[in-house]
Coordinates of C-alpha atoms in Angstrom, one line a residue:
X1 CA 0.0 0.0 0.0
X2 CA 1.4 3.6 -0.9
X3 CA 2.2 6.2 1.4
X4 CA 1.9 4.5 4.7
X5 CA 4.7 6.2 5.9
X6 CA 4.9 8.6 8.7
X7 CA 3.0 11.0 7.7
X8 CA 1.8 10.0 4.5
X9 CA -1.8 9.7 2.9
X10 CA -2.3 5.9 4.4
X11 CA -0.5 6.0 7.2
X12 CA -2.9 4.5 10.1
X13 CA -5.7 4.3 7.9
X14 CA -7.7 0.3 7.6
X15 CA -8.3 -1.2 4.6
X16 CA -11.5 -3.6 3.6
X17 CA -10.0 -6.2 1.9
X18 CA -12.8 -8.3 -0.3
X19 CA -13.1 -10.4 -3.7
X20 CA -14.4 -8.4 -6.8
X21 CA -17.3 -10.2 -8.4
X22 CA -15.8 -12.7 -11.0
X23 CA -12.3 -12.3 -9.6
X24 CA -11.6 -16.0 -9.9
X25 CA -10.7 -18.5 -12.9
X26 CA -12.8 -20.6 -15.0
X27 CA -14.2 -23.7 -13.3
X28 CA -14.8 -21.1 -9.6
X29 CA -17.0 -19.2 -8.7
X30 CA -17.0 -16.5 -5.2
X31 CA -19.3 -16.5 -1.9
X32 CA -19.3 -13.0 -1.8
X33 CA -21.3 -14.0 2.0
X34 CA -22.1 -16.4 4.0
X35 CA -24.5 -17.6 6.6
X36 CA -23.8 -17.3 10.2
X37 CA -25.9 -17.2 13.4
X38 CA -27.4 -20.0 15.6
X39 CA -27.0 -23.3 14.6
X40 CA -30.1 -24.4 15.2
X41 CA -31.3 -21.8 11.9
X42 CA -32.2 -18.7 14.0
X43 CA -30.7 -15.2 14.2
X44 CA -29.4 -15.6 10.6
X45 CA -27.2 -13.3 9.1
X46 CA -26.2 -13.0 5.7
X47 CA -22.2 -11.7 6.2
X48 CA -20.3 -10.0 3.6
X49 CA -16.8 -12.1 3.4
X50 CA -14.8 -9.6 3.6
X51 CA -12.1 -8.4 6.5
X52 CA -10.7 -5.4 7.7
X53 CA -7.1 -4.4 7.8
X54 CA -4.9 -3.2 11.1
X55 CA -3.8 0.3 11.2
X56 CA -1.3 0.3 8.3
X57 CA 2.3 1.2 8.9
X58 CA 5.4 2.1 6.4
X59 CA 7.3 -0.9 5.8
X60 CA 5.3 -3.4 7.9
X61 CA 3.6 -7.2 5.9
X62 CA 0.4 -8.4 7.7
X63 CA -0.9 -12.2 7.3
X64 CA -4.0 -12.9 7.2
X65 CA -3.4 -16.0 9.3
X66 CA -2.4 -13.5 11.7
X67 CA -3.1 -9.8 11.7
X68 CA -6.2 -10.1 10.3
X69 CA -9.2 -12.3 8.8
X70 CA -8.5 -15.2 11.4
X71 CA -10.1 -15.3 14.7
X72 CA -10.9 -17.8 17.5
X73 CA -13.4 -15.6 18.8
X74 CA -16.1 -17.4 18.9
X75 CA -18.8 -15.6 21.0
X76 CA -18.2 -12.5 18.9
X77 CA -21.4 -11.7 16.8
X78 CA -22.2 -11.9 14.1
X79 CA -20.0 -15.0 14.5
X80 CA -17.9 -13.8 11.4
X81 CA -14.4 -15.8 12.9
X82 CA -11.9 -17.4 10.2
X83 CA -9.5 -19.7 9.6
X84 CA -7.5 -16.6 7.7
X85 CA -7.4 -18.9 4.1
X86 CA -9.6 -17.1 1.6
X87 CA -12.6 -19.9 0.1
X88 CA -13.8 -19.8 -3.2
X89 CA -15.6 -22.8 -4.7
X90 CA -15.2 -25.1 -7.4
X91 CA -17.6 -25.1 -10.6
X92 CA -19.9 -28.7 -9.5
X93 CA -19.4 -31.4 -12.0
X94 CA -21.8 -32.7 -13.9
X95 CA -24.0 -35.6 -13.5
X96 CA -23.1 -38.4 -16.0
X97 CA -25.8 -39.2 -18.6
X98 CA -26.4 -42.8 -17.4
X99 CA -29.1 -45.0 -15.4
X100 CA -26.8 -46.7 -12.7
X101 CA -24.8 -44.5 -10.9
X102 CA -22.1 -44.5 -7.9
X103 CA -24.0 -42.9 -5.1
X104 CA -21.9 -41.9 -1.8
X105 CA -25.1 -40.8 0.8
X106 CA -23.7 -38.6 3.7
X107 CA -25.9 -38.1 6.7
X108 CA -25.9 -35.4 9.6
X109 CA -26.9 -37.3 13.0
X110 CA -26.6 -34.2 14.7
X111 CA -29.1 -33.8 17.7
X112 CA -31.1 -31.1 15.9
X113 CA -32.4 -34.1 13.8
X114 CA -34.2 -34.7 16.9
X115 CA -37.4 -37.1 16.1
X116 CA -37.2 -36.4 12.5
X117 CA -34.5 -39.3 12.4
X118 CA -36.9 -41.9 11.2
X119 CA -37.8 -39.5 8.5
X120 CA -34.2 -38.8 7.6
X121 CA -33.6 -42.4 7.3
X122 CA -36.6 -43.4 5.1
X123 CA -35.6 -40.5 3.0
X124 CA -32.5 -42.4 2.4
X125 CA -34.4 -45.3 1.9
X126 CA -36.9 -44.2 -1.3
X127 CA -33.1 -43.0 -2.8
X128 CA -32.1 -46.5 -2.6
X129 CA -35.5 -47.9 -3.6
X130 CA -35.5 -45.9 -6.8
X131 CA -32.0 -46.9 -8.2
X132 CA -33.4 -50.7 -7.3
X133 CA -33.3 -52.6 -10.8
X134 CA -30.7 -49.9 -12.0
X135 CA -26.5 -50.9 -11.9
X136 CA -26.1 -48.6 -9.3
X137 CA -24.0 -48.9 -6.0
X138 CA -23.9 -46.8 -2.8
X139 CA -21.8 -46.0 -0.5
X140 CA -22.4 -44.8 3.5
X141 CA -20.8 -41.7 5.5
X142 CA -21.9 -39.9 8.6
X143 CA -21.3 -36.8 10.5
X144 CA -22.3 -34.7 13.4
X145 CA -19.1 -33.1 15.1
X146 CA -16.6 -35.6 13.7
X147 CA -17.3 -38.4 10.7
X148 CA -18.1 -41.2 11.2
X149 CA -20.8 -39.9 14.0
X150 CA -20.9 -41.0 17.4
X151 CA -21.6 -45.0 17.3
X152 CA -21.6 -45.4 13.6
X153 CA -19.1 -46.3 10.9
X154 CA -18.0 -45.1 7.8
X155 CA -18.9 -47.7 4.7
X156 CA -17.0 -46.3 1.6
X157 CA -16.6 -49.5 -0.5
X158 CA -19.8 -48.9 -2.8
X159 CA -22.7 -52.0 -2.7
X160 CA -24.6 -52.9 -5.3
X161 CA -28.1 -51.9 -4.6
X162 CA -29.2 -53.2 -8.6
X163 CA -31.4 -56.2 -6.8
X164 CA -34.0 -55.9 -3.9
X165 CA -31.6 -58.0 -1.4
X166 CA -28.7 -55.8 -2.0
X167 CA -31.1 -52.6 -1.6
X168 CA -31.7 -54.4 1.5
X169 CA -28.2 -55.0 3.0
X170 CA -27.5 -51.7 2.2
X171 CA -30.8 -50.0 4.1
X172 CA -29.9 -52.5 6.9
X173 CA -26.6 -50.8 7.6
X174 CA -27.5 -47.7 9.0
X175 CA -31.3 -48.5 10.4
X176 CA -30.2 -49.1 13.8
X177 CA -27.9 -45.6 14.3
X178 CA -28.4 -43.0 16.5
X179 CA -28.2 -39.4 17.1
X180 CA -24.8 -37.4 17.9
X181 CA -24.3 -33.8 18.7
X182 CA -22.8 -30.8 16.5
X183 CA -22.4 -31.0 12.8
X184 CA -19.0 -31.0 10.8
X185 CA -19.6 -30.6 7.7
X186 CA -15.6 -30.0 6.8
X187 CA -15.2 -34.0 8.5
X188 CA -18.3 -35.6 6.6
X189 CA -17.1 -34.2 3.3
X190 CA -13.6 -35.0 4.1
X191 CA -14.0 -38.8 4.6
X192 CA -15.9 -38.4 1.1
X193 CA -12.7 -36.9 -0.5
X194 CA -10.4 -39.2 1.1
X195 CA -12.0 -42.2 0.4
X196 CA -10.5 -44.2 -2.6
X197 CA -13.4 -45.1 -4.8
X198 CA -14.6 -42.3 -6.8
X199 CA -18.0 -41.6 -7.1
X200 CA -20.5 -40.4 -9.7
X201 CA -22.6 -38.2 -7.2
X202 CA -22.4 -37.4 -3.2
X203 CA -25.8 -36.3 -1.8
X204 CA -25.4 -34.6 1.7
X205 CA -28.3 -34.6 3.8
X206 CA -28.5 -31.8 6.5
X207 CA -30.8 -30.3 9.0
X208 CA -28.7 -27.2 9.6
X209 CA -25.8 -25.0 9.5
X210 CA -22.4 -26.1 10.4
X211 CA -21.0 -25.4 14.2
X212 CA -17.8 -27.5 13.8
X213 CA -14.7 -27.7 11.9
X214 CA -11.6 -29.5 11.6
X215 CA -10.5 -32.7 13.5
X216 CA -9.8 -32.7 15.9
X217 CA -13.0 -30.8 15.7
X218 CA -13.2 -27.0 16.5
X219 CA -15.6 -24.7 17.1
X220 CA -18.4 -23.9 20.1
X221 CA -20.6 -26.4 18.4
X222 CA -23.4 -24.2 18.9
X223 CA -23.0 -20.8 16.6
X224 CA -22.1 -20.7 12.8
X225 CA -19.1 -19.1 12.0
X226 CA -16.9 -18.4 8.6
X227 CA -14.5 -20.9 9.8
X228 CA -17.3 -23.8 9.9
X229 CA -18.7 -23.2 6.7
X230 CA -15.2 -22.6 5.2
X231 CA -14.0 -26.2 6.4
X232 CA -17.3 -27.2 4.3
X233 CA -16.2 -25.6 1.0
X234 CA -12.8 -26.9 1.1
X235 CA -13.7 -30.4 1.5
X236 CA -16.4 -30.2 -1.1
X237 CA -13.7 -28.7 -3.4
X238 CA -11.4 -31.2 -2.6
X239 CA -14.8 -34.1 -3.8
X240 CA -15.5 -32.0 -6.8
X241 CA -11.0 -32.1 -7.6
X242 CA -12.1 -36.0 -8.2
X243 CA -14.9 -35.8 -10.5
X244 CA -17.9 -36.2 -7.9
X245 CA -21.0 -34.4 -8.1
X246 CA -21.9 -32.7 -5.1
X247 CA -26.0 -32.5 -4.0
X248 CA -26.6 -30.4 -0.8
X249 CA -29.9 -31.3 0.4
X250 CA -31.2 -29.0 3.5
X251 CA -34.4 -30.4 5.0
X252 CA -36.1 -28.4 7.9
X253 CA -36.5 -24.9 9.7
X254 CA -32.6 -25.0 10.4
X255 CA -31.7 -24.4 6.7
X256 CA -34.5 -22.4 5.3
X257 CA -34.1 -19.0 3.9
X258 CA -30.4 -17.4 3.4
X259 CA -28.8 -21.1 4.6
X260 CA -29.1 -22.0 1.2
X261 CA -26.0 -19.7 0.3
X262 CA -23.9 -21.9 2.7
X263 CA -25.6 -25.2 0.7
X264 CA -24.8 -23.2 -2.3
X265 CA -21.2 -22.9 -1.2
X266 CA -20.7 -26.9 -0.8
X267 CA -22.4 -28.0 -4.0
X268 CA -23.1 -25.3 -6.7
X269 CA -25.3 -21.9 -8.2
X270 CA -28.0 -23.5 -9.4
X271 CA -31.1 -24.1 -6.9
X272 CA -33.4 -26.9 -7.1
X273 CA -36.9 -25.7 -9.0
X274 CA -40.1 -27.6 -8.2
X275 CA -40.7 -26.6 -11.9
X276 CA -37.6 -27.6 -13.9
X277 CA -38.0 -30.6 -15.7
X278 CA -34.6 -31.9 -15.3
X279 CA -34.0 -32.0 -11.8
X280 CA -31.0 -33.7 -12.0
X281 CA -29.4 -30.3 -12.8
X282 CA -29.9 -28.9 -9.5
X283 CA -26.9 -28.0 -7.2
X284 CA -29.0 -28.1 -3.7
X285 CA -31.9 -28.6 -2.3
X286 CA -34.3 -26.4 0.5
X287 CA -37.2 -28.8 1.6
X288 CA -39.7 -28.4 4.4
X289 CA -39.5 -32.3 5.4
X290 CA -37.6 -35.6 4.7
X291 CA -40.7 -37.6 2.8
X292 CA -40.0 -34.2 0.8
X293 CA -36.2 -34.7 0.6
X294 CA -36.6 -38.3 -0.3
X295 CA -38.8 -37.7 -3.2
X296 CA -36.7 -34.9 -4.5
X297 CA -33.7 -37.3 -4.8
X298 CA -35.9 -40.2 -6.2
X299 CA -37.2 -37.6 -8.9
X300 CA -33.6 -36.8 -9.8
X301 CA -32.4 -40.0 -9.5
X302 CA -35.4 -41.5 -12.0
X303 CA -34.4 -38.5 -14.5
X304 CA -31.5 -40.3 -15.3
X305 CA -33.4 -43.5 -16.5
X306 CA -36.1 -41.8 -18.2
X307 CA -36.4 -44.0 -21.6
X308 CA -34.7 -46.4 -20.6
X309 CA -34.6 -50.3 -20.4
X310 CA -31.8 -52.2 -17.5
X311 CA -31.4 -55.8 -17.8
X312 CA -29.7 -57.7 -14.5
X313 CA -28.7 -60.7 -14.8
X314 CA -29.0 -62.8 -11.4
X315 CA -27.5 -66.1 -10.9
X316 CA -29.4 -68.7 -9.2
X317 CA -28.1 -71.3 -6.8
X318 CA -27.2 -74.9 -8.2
X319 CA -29.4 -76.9 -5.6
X320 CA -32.4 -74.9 -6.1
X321 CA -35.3 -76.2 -8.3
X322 CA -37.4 -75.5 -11.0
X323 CA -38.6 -71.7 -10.7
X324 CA -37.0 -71.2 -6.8
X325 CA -34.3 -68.6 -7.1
X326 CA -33.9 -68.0 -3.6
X327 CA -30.2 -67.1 -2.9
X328 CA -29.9 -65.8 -6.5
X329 CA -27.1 -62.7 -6.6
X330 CA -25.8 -60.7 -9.2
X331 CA -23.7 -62.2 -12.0
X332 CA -20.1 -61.2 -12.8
X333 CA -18.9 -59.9 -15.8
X334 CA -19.1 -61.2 -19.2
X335 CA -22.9 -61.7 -19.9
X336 CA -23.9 -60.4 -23.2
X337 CA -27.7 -59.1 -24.0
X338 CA -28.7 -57.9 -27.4
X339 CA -31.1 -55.7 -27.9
X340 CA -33.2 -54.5 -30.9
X341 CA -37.0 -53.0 -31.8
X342 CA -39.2 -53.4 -34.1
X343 CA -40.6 -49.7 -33.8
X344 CA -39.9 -47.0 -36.5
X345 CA -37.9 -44.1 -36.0
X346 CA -36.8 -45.4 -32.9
X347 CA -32.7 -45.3 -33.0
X348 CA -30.0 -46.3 -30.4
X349 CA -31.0 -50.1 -31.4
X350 CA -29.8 -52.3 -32.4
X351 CA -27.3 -52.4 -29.5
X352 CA -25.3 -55.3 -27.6
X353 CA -24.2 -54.8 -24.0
X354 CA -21.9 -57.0 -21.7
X355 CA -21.8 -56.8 -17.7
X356 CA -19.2 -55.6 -16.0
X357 CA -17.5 -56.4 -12.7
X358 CA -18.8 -53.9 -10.7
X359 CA -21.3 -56.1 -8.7
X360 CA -24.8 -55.2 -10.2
X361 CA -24.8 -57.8 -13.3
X362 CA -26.5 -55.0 -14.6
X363 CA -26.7 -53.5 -18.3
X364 CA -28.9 -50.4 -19.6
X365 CA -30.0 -49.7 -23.6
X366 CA -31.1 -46.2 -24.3
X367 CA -33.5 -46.0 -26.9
X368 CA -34.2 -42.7 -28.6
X369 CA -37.8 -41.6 -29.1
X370 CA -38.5 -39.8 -32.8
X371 CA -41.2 -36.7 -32.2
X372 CA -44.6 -38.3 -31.3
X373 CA -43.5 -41.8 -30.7
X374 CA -44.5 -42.1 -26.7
X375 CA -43.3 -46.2 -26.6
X376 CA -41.0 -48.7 -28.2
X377 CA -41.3 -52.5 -28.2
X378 CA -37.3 -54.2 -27.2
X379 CA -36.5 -57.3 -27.7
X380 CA -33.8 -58.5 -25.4
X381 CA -32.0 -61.3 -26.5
X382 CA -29.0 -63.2 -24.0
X383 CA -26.2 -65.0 -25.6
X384 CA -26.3 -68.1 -23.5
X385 CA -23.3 -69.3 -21.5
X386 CA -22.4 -72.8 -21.7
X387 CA -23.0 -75.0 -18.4
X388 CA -26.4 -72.8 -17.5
X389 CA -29.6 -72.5 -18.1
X390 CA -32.8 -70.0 -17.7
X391 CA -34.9 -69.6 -14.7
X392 CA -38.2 -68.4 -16.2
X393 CA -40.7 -66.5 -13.2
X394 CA -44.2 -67.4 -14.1
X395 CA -43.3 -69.4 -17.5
X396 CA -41.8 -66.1 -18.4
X397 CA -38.2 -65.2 -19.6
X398 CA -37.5 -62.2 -17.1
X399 CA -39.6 -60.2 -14.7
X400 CA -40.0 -56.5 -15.6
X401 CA -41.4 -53.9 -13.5
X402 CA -41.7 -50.0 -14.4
X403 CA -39.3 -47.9 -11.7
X404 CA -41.7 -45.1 -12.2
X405 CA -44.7 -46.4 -10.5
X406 CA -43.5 -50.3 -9.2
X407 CA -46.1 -51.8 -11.5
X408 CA -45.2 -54.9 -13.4
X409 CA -44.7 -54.6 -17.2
X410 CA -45.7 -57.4 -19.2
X411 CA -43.4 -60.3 -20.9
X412 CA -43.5 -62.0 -24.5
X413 CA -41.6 -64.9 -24.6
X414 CA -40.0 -64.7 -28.2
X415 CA -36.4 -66.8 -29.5
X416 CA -36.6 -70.6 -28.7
X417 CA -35.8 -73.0 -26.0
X418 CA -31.9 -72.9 -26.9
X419 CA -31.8 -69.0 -27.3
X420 CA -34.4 -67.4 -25.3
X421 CA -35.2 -63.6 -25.6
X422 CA -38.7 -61.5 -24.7
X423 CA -39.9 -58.3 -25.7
X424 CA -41.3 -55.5 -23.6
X425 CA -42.5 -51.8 -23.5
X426 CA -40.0 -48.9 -22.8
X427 CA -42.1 -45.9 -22.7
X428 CA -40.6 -42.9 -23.6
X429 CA -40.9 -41.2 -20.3
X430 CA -40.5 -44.3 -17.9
X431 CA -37.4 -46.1 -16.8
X432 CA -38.6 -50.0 -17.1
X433 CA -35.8 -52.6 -15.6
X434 CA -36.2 -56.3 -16.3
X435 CA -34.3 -59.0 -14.0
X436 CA -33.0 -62.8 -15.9
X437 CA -32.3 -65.9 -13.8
X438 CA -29.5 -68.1 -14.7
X439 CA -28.6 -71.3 -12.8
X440 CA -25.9 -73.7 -12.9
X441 CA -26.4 -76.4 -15.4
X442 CA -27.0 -79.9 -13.9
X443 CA -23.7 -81.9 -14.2
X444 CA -24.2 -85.4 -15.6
X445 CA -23.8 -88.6 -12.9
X446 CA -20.5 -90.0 -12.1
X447 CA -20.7 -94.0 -13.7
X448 CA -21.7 -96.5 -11.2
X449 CA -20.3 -99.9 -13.1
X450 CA -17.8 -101.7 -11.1
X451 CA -14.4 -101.0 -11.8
X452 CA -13.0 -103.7 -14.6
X453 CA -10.5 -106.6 -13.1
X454 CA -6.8 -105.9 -14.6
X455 CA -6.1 -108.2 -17.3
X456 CA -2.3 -107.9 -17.2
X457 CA -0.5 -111.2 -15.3
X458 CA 1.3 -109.9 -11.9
X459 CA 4.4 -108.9 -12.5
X460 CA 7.5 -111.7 -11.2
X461 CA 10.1 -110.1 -9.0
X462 CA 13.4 -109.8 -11.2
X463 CA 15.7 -110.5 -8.3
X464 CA 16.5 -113.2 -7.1
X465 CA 15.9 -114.8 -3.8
X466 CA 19.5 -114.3 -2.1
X467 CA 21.6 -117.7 -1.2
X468 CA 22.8 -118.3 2.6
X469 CA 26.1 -118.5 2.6
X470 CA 26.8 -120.8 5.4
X471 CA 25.6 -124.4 5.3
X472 CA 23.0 -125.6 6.7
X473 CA 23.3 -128.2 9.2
X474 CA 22.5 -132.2 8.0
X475 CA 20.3 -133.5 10.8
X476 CA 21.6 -136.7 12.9
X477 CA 19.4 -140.4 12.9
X478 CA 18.9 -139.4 16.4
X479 CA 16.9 -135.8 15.6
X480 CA 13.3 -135.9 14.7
X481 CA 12.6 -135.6 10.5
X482 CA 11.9 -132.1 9.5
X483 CA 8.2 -131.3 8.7
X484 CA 8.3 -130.7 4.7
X485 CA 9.6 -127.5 3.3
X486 CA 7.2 -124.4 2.5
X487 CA 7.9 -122.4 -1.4
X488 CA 8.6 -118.9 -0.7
X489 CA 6.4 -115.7 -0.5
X490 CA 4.4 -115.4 -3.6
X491 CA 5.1 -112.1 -5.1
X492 CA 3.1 -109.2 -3.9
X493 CA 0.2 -107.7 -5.5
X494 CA 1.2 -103.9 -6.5
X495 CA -0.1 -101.5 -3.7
X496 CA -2.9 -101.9 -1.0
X497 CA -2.6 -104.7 1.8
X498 CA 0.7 -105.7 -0.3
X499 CA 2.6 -103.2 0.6
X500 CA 1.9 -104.3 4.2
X501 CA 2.5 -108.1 3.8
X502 CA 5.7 -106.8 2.0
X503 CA 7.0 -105.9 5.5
X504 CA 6.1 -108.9 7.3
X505 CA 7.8 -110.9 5.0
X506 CA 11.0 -108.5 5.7
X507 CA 10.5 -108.8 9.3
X508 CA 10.7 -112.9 8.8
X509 CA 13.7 -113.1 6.7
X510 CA 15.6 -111.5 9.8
X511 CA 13.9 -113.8 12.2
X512 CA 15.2 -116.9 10.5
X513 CA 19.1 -115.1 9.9
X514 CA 18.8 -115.4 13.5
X515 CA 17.8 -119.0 14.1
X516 CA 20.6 -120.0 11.8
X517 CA 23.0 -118.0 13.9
X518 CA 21.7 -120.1 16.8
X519 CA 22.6 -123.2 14.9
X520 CA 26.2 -122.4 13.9
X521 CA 26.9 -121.5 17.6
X522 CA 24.7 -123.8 19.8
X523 CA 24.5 -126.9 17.6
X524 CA 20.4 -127.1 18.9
X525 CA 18.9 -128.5 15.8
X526 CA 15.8 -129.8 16.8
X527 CA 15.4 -126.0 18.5
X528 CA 16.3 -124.7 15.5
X529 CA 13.5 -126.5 13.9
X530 CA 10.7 -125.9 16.3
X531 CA 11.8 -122.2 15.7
X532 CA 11.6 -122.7 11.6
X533 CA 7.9 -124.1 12.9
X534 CA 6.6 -121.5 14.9
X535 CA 7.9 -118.6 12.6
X536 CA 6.6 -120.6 8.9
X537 CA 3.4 -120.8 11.2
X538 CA 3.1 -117.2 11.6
X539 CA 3.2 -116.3 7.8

């Protein structure tokens, strides 16, 4: 600054040092204010961001992370305290054009939820109910004055919610939390951003302002200040830096009126219309309940899949029967549909798809509607994998229902019994998804015939039966006749019990080494024979 010299123009005056409108690059945008006050949504104040300078002085540099902008004054109203690093807020991406999605669902379990809980959770619940029949996976966070909340757990790796038993083990996860107390937005969006899967969208849903910030966390936990809402916007730009789409949804009387700037802060410029026909372009949300919330999200989440047709492919369990597909989950990758129409004008079609491995076993065909044509007739065909076969439901190839509503669509059976297919109605403004049982192939019976006799003769030991070397002894008149002689051990049979008689055999050729020992030295002949007796007796 010029002349802050002793005596010059500027010397002891105080600056206000703010953003000019548009005073950031492409892909930003500026909070030229904020919301602070109570916590709980009263006293609001809309604050200008902007922060007054010290008495300048010639030759003197002032931080703002010291001399000015940040405070830990927390009681001082209107609560305008910073953490003295300027905030500006990245452009929101875009939603991808597809039906099946990468949801992460972040939850405030703050005390100020109060008895709405229940709500705030069934909210969550319709979300996950609409992208039901849809390759779509969620993922589970939670905040109040750190992430994960009090008693609850963080659940990043995304599920598969394309089936009604995944839907299921996802809803189960988080029915049986409980409430915390303050809300950290900075923490719950944090976890989000450090998390390693990458995610398509990241819905928020808050009942109020932030009164925390940091970890470990800071902040009275009661008032909002610039320093909570800025921890907000720098861990929202830090999930926008990796390609997610941020949706702030504030439900209740403790974000109504100017709190949506500080939603607008988080996620983007563009609030949600009740009037818009493509809600999915909305940056946040201002609702008066959770039912409200929750259908908000399901009509965004449906605008995704309008006109079009998801196929998921379940595999059934080998031991089940006939049309019992209890157990079935989602197949892996490399299942192939094709899908064509018989409707004029209608393009996108033909079209083959394979699955993936992301879990779902789910594919999606987009047919595009010509002016005036309100429906299209698909046929889906599946190139069957060998070693399976079709489950039909009701004699039918797949079951398809219409996302919109949750009525059944009907089912023509078309192809034949080696190539099965069906054709259904997409309507133009409908999302219709169909579900296809495979099972296991059974595997044909092991043989039960006896197991054939070798032919070949036993094989005749090649070596020959070793000679004793010393003589054996020629009995006297006087000794008893020997008992006649005995042919030696027929071979053995190769393997089983011969291995065993093999041994024996060994044993008994030491035996009688010993007896004629005995003879050379003792000269008891008839002893020796007895013992020649007793062992021949025992083979």
């Amino acid at each position: 600054m010029p002349d802050t010299e002793s005596g010059g123009t500027n010397a002891g005056a105080r600056f206000w040092v703010r953003q000019v409108s548009g005073g950031v690059p492409a892909g930003w945008f500026v909070n030229p204010s904020l919301r602070t006050g109570k916590g709980s949504g009263s006293g609001s104040v809309e604050s200008a961001y902007q922060f007054r300078l010290p008495a300048l002085e010639g030759g003197e540099t002032y931080s703002s992370l010291t001399d000015f902008m940040h405070s830990t004054d927390w009681a001082a109203v209107p609560y305008v305290a910073s953490g003295g690093i300027w905030q500006q807020s990245r452009v929101n991406p875009p939603l991808p054009s597809a039906c099946g999605l990468d949801v992460a669902v972040v939850l405030d379990l703050s005390a100020s939820v109060g008895g709405a809980l229940p709500d705030l959770k069934a909210a969550t619940d319709r979300l996950t109910d609409t992208l039901t029949g849809t390759p779509s996976r969620l993922a589970l966070f939670s905040f109040d004055r750190n992430s994960p909340s009090t008693g609850t757990a963080n659940h990043p790796a995304l599920m598969p919610v394309s089936t009604k038993d995944g839907a299921q083990a996802f809803k189960d996860m988080y029915q049986g939390w409980t409430l915390g107390s303050g809300t950290n937005w900075d923490q719950g969006l944090n976890a989000v951003a450090r998390s390693a899967p990458e995610y398509d969208l990241v819905i928020v849903l808050t009942d109020g302002n932030p009164t925390r910030f940091a970890k470990p966390y800071t902040g009275d936990g009661t008032n909002t200040h610039f320093a909570d809402v800025e921890g907000g916007i720098f861990s929202a730009n830090a999930v926008k830096a990796k390609g997610s789409r941020i949706v702030a949804v504030g439900v209740g009387k403790g974000i109504e009126g100017i709190s949506g700037i500080n939603l607008k802060a988080i996620s983007g410029e563009d609030a949600f219309d009740p009037a818009d026909p493509a809600p999915q372009t909305a940056d946040y949300y201002q609702t008066t309940d959770f039912a409200a919330a929750g259908e908000a999200l399901r009509n965004m989440a449906l605008a995704q899949c309008e006109g079009t047709l998801s196929v998921i492919k379940q595999i059934v369990p080998e031991d089940t029967e006939g049309e019992d597909v209890t157990g079935a989950e989602p197949a892996g990758a490399g299942w192939q549909f094709d899908a064509s129409t018989t409707t004029a004008g209608v393009g996108g079609l033909p079209a083959g798809e394979t699955t993936v491995d992301d879990g779902t076993g789910g594919v999606v065909f987009r047919p595009t509607y010509p002016a005036g044509t309100t429906d299209a007739d698909v046929t889906v065909a599946e190139a069957q994998q060998p070693g399976y076969e079709l489950v039909t439901q009701g004699a039918k190839n797949a079951v398809c229902t219409n996302l919109d509503d949750g009525e059944p669509v009907e089912v023509t059976n078309v192809g034949t019994s080696s190539a099965p297919a069906f054709t259904v109605d997409v309507p133009r403004l409908a999302a219709v998804s169909c579900v296809v049982h495979n099972r296991p192939a059974p595997t044909e019976p092991t043989p039960t015939e006896p197991t054939p006799t070798p032919t070949e003769p036993t094989p005749t030991p090649t070596e020959p039966t070793p000679t004793p070397t010393e003589p054996t002894p020629t009995p006297t008149s006087s000794e008893p006749t020997p008992g006649p002689t005995y042919p030696p051990n027929p071979p053995n049979p190769p393997g089983g019990y011969g291995d065993e008689l093999a041994e024996a055999g060994s044993a008994r050729t030491q035996s009688l080494g010993l007896v004629a020992l005995f003879l050379v030295t003792g000269g008891l002949l008839s002893m020796a024979w007895k013992q020649r007796r007793r062992g021949k007796s025992a083979h």
